[in-house]
Coordinates of N, CA and C and ligand atoms in Angstrom, one line a residue:
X1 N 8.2 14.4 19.8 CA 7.6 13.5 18.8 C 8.3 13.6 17.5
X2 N 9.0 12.5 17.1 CA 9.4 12.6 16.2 C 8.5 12.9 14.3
X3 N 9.2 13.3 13.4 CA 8.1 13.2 12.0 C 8.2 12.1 11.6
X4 N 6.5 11.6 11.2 CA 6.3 10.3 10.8 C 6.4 10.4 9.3
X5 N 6.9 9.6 8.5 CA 6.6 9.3 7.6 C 6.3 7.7 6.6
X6 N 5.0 7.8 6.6 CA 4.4 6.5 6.0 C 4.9 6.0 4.5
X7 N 4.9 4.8 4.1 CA 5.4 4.6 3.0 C 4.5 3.4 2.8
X8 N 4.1 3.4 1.7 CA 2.2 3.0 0.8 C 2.7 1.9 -0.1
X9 N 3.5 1.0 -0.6 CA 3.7 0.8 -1.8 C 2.8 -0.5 -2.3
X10 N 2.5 -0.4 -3.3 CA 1.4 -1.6 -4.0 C 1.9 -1.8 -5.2
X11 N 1.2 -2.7 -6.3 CA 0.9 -3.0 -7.8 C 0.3 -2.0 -8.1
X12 N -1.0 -1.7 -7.5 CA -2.3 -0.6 -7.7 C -2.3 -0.9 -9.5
X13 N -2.9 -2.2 -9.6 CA -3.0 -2.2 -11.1 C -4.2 -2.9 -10.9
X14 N -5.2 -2.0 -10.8 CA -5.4 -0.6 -10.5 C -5.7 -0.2 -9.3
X15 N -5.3 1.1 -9.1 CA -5.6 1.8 -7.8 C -6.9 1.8 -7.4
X16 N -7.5 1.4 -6.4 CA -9.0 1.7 -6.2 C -9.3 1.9 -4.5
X17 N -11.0 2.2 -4.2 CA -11.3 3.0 -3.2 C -10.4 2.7 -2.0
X18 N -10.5 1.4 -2.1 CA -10.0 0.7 -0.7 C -8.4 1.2 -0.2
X19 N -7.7 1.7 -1.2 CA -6.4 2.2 -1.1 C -6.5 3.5 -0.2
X20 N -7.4 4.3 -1.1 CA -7.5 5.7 -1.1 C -8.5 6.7 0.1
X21 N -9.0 5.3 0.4 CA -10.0 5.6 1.7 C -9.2 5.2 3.1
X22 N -8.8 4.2 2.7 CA -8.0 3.7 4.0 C -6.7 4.4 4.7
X23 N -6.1 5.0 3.3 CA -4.8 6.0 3.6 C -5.9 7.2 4.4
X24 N -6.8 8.0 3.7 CA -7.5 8.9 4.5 C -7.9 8.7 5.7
X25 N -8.0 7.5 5.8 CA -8.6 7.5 7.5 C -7.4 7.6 8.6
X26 N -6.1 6.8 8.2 CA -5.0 6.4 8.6 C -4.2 7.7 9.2
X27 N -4.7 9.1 8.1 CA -4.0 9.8 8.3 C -4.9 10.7 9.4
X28 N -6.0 10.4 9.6 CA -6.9 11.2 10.7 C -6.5 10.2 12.0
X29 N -6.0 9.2 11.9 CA -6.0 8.6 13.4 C -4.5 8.2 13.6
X30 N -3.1 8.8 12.4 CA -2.0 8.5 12.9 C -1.6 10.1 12.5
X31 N -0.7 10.6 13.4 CA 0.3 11.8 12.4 C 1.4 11.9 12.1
X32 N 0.8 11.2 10.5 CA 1.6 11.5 9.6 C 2.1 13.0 9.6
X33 N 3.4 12.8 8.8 CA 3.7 14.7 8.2 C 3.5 13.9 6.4
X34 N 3.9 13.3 6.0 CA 3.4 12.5 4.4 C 3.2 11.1 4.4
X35 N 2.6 10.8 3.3 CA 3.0 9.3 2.7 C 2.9 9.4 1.8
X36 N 4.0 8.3 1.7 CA 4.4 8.4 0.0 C 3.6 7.1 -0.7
X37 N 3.3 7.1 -1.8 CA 2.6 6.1 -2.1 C 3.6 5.6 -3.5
X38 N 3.7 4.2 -3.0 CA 4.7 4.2 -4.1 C 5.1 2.8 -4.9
X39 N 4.4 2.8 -6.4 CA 3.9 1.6 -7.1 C 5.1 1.1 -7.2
X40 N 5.0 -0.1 -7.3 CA 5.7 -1.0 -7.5 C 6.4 -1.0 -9.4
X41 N 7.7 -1.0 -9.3 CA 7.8 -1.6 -10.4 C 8.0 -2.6 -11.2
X42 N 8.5 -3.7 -10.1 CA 8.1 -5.0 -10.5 C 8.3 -5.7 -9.8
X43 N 6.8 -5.8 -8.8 CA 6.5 -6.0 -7.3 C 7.5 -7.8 -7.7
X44 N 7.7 -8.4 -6.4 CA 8.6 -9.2 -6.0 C 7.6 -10.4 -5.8
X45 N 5.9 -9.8 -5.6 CA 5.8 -11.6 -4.7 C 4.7 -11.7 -6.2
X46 N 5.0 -11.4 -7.3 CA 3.8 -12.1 -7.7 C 4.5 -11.9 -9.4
X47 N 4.2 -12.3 -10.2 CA 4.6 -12.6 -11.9 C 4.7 -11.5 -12.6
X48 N 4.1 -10.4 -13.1 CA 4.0 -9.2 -13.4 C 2.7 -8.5 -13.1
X49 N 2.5 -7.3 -13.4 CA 1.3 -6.2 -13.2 C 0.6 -6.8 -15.0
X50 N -0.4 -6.3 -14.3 CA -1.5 -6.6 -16.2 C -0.8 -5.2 -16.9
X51 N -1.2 -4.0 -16.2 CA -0.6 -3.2 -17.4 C 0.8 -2.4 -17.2
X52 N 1.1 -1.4 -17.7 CA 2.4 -0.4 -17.4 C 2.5 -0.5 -16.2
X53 N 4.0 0.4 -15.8 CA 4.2 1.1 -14.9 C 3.5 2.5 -14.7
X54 N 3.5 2.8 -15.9 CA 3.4 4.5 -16.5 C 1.9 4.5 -16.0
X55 N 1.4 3.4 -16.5 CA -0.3 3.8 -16.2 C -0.5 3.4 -15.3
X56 N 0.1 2.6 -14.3 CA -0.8 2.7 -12.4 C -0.2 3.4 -11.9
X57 N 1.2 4.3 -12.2 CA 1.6 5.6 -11.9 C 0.5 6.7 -12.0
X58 N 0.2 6.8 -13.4 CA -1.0 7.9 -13.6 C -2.1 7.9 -12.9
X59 N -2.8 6.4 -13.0 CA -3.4 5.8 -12.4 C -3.6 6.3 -10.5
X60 N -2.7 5.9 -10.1 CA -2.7 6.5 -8.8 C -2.4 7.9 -8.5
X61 N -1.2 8.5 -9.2 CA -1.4 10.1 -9.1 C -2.8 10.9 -9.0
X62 N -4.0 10.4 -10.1 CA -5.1 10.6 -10.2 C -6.0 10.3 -8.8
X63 N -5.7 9.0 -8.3 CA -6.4 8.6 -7.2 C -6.3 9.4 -5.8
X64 N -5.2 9.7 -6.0 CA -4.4 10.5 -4.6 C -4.0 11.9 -4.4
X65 N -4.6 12.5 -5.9 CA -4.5 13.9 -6.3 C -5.2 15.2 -5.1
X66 N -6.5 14.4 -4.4 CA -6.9 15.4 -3.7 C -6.9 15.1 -2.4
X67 N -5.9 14.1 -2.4 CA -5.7 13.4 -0.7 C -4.4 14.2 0.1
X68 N -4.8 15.2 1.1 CA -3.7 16.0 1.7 C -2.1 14.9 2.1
X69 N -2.0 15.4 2.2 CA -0.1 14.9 2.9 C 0.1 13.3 2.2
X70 N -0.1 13.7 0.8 CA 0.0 12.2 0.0 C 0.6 12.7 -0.7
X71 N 2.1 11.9 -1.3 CA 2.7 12.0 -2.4 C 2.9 10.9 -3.5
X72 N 2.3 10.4 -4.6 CA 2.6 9.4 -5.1 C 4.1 9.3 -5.8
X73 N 4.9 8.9 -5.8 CA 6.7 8.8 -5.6 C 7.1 7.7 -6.9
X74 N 7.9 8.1 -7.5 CA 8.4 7.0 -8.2 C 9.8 6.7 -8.5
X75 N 10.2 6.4 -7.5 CA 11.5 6.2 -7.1 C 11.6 4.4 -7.0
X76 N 10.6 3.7 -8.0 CA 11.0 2.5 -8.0 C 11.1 1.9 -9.6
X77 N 10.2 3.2 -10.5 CA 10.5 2.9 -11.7 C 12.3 3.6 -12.0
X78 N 12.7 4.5 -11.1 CA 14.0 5.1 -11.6 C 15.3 4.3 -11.1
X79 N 14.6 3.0 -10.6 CA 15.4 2.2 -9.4 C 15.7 0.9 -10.5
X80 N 14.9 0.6 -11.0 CA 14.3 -0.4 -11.9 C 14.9 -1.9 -10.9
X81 N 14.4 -2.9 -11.6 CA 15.1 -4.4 -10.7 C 13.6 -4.5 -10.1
X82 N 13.9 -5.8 -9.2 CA 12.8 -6.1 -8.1 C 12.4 -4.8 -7.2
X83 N 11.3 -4.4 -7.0 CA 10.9 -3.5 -5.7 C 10.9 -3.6 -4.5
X84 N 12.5 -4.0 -3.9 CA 12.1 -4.7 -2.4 C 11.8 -3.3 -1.4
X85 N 11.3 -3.8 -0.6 CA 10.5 -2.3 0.2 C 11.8 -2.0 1.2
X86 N 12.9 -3.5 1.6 CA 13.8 -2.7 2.3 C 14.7 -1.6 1.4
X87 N 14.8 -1.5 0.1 CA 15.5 -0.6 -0.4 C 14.7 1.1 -0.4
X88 N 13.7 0.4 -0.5 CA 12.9 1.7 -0.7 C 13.1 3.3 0.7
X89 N 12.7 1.6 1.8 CA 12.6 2.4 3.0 C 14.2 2.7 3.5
X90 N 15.3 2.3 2.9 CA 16.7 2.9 3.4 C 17.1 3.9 2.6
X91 N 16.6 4.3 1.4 CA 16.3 5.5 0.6 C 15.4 6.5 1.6
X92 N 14.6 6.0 1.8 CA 13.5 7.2 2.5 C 14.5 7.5 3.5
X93 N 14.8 6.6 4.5 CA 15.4 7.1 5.6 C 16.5 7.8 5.1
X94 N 17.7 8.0 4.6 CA 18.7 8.9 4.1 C 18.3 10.2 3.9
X95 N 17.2 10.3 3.1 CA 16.4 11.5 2.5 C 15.7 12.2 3.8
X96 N 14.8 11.4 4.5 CA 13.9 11.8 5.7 C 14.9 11.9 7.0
X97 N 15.9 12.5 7.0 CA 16.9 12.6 8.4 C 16.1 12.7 9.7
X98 N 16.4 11.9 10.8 CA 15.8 12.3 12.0 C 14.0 11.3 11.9
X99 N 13.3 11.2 10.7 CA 12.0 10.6 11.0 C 11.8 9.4 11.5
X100 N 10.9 9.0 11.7 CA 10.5 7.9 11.6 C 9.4 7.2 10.6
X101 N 10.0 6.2 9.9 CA 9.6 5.8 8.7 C 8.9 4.6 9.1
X102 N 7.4 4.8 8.3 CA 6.5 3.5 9.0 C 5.7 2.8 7.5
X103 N 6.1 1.6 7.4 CA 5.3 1.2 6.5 C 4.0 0.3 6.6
X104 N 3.0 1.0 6.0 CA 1.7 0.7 5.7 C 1.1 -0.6 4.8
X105 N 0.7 -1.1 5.5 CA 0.4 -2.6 4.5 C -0.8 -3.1 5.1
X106 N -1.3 -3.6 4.5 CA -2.7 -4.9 4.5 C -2.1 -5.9 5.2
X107 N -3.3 -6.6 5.7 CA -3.3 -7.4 6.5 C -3.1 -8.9 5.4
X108 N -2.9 -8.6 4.3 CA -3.3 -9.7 3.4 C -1.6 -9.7 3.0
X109 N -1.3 -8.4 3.2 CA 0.8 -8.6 2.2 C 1.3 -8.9 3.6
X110 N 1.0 -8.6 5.1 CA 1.8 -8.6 6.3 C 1.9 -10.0 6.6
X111 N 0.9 -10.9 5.9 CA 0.6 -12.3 6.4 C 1.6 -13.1 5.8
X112 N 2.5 -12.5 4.6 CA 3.0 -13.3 4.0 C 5.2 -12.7 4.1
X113 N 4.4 -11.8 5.3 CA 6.4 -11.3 5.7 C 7.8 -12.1 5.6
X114 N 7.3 -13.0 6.2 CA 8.6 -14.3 6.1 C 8.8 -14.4 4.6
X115 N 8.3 -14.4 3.6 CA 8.8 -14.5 2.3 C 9.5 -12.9 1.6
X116 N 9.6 -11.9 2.3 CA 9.8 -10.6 1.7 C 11.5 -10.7 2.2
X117 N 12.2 -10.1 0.7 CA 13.7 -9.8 0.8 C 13.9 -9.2 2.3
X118 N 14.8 -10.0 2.5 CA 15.4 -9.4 3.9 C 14.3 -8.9 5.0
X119 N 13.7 -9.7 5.1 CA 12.5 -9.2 6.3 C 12.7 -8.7 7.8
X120 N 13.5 -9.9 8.5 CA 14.1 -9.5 9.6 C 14.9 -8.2 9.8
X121 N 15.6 -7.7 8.9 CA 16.6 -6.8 8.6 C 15.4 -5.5 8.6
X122 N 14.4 -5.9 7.7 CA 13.3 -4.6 8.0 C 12.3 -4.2 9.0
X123 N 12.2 -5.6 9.6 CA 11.4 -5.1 11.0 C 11.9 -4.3 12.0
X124 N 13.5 -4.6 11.8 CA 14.3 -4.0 12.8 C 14.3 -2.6 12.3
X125 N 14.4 -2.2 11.5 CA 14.7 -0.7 11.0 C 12.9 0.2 10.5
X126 N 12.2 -0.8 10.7 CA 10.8 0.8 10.5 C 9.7 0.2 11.1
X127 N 9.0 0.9 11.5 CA 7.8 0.9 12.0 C 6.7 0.1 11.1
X128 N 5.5 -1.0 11.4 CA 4.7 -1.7 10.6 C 3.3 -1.0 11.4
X129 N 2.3 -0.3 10.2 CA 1.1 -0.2 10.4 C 0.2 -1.1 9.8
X130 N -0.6 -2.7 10.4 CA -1.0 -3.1 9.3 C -2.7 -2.8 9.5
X131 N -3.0 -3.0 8.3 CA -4.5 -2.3 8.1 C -5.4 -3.9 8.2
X132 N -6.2 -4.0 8.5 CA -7.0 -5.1 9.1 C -7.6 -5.4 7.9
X133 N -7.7 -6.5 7.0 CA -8.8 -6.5 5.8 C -9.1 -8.0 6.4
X134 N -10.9 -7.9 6.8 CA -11.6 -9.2 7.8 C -11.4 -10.4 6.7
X135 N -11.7 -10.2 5.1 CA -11.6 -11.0 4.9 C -10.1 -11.5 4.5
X136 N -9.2 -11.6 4.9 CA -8.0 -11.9 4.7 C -6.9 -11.7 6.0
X137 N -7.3 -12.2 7.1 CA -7.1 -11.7 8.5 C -5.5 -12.8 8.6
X138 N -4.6 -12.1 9.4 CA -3.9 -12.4 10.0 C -3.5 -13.6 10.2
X139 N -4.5 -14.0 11.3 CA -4.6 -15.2 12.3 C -4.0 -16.6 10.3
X140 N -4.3 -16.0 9.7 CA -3.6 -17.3 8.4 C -2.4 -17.8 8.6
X141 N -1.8 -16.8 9.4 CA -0.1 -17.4 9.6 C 0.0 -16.9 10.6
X142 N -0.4 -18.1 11.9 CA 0.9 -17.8 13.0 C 1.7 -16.8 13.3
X143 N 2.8 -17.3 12.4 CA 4.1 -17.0 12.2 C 4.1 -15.9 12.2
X144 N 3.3 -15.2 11.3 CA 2.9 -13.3 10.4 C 2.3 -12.9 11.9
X145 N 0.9 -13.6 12.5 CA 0.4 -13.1 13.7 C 1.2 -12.8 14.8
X146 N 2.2 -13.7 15.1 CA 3.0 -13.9 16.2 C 4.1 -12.3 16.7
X147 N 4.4 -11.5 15.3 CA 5.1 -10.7 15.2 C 4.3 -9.4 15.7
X148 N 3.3 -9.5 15.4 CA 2.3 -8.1 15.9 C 2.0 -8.1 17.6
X149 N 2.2 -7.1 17.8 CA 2.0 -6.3 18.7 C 0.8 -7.2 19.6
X150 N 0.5 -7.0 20.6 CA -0.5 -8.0 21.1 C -1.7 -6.5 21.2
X151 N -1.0 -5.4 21.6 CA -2.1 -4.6 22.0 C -2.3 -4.0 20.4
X152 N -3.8 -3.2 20.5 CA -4.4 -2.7 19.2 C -3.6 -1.5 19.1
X153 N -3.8 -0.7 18.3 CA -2.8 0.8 17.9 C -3.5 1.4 19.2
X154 N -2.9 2.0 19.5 CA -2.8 3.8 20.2 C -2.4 4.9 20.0
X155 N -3.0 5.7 20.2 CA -2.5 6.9 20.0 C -1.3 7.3 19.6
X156 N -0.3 6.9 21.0 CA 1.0 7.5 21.0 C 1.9 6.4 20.4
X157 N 1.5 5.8 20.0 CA 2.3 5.0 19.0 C 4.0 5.1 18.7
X158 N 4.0 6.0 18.4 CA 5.5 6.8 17.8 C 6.0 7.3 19.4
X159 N 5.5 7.4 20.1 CA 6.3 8.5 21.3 C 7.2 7.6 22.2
X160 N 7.0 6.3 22.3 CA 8.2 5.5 22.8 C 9.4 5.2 21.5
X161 N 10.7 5.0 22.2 CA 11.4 4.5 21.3 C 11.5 2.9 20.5
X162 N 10.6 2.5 21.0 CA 10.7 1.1 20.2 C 10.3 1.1 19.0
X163 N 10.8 -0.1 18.1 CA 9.8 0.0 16.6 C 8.6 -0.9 17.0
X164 N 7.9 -0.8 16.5 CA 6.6 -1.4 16.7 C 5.8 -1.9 15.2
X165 N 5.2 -3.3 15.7 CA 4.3 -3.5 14.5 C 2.9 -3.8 15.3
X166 N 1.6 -3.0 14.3 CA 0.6 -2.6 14.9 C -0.5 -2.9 14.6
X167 N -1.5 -3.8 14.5 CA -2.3 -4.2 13.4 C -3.3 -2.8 13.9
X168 N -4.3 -2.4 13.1 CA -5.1 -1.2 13.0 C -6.3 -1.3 12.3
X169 N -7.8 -0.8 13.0 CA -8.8 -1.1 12.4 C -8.9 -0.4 11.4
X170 N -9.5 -0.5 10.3 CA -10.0 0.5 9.3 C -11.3 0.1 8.8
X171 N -12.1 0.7 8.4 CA -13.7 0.5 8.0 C -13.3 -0.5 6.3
X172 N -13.8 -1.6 7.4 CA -13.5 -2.6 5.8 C -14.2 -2.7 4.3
X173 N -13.5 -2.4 3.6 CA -13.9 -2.5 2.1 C -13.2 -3.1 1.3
X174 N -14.7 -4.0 1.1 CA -14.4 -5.5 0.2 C -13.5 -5.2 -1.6
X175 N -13.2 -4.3 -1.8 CA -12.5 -4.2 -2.8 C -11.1 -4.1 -3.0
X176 N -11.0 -5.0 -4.3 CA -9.3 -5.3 -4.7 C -9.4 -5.5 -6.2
X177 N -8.0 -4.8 -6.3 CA -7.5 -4.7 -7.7 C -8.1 -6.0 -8.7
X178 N -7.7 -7.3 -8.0 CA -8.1 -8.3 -9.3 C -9.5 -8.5 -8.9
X179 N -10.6 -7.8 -7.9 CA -11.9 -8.0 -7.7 C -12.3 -7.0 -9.6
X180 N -11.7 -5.8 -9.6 CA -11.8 -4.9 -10.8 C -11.4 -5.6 -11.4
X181 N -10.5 -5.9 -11.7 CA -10.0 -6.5 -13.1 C -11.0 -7.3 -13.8
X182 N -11.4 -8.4 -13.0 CA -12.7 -9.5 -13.3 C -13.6 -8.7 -13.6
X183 N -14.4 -7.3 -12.9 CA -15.1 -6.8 -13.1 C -15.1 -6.3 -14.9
X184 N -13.9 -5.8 -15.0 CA -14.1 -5.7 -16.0 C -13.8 -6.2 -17.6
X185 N -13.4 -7.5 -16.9 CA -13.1 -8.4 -18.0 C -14.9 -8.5 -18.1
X186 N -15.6 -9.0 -17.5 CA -17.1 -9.0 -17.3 C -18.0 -8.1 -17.8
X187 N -17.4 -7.0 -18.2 CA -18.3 -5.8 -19.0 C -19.0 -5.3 -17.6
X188 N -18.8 -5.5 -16.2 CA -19.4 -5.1 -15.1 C -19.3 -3.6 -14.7
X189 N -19.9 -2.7 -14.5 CA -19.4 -1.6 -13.9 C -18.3 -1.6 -12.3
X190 N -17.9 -0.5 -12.3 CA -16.4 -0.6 -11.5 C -16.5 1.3 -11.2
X191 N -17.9 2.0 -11.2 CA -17.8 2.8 -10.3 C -17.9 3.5 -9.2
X192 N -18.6 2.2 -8.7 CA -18.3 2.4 -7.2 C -17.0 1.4 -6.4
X193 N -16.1 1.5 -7.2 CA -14.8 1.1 -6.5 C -13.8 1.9 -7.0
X194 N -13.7 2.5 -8.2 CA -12.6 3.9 -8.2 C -13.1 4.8 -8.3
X195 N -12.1 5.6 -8.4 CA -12.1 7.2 -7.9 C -12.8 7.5 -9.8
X196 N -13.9 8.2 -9.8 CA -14.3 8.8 -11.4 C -12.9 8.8 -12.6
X197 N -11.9 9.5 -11.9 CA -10.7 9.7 -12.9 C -10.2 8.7 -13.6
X198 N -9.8 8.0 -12.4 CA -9.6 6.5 -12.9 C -10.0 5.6 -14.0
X199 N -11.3 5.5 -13.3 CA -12.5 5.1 -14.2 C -12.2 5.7 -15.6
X200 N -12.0 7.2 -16.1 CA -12.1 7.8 -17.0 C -10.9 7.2 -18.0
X201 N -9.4 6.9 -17.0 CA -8.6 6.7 -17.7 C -8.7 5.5 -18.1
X202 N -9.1 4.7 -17.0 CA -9.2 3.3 -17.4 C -9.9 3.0 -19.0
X203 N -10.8 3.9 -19.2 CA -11.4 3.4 -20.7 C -11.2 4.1 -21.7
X204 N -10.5 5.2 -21.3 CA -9.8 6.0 -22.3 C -8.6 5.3 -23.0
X205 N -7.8 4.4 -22.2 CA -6.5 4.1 -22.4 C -6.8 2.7 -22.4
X206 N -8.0 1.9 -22.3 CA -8.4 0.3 -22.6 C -7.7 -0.6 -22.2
X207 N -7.7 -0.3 -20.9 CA -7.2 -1.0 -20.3 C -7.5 -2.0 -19.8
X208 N -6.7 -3.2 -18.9 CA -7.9 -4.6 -18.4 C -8.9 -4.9 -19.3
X209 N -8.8 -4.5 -20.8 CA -9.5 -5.2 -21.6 C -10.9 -4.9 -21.8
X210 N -11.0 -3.3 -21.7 CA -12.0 -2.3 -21.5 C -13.0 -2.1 -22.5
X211 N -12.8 -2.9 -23.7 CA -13.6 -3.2 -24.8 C -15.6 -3.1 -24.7
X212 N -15.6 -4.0 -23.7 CA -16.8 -4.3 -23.3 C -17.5 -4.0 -22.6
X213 N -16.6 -2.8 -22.1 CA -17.4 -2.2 -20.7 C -17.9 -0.8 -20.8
X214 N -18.8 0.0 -20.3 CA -19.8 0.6 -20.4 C -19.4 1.8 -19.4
Ligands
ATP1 P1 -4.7 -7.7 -5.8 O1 -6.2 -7.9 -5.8 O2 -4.3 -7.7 -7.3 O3 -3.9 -8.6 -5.0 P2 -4.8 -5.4 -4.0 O4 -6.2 -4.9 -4.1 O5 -4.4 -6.1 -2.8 O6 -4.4 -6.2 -5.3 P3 -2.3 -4.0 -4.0 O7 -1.8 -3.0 -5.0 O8 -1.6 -5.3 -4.1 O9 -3.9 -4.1 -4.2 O10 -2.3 -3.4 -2.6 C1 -1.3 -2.5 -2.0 C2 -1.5 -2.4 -0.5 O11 -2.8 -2.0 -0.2 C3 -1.3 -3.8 0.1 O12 -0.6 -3.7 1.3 C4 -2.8 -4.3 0.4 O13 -2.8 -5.2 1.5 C5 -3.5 -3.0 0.7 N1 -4.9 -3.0 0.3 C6 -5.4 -3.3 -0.9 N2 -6.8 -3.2 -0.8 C7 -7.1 -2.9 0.5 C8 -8.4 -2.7 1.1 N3 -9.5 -2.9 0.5 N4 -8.3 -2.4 2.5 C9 -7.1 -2.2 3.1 N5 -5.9 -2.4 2.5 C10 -5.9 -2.7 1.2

């Protein structure tokens, strides 16, 4: 069996449960040896992040601080340019000799693959775990569906030599970054979707316009 290692990368502006619960379950039903979790610095499919790099860096460090075999990585702020994930993941592989490198994504970023730098070129080179989110399913694009695997994950996943892309259940949770944001442009509470720290930095450092919120 070869070492797995997962690669996480988001906006996480802001990091919240749905990230942080889903990697923990991920890593109870795949074996990993790490994942790296690793923010974007100036993710590719969308206009910019609302705040820093520095703070959804912190931001997620904090989130993933007591999550075993997680490393949050920033080897895309030292990279600077677009964040394309094929760079990321031919970095990892150099560094990770011998592993197998599997990137972890939503069922909401996998649906939109055909538009990612060099996509073909990446499917061929790592492994895709995608995480099922019901409300944002697959079945949107064909095209995105057509590429997954027909059977659901198994176990041994990694023990054939093929690369594989996998769709995978995970206990769904309705929360997302710009669900928070709104929240808190709204003076709404936002503790039961981050992690306390977060939360703490979030209003310490006024963030998303934290003015109003409680
Ligand atoms: P936004 O609402 O701003 O689009 P987001 O909540 O999707 O943000 P990202 O940082 O874009 O957060 O997500 C990083 C990765 O985590 C993506 O692959 C995304 O699909 C996945 N993800 C985000 N939220 C969840 C969730 N609740 N369950 C499973 N995967 C998630």
């Amino acid at each position: 069996m070869p070492r797995i290692i997962g690669v996480f990368g988001g906006t996480f502006d802001p990091v919240h449960n749905g990230h942080v619960l889903t990697i923990s379950e991920l890593l109870e039903k795949l074996p990993f040896e790490k994942i790296l979790v690793i923010p974007n610095f100036q993710p590719p499919h969308r206009e910019s992040s609302q705040v820093s790099y520095k703070h959804r860096y912190e931001m997620a460090s904090l989130a993933f601080k007591d999550i075993p075999k997680t490393e949050v990585d920033s080897r895309e702020y030292l990279r600077e340019g677009p964040s394309y994930a094929i760079k990321t993941v031919k970095e990892v592989m150099s560094e990770e000799e011998g592993a197998r490198v599997v990137m972890i994504v939503g069922s909401d970023s996998f649906v939109d693959i055909h538009s990612w730098y060099k996509w073909k070129e990446l499917i061929n080179l790592v492994d895709f775990v995608i995480m099922k989110r019901p409300d944002r399913p697959l079945s949107k694009n064909k095209k995105a569906q057509n590429l997954v695997s027909s059977e659901w994950f198994k176990k041994d996943l990694f023990e054939d030599g093929q690369l594989n892309i996998f769709e995978i259940e995970v206990t769904p949770l309705k929360i997302s970054s710009s669900s928070i944001r709104e929240n808190i442009a709204k003076g709404k509470k936002i503790d039961h979707l981050v992690n306390t720290l977060v939360e703490e930095y979030i209003k310490e450092h006024g963030l998303y316009g934290t003015e109003s919120f409680t």
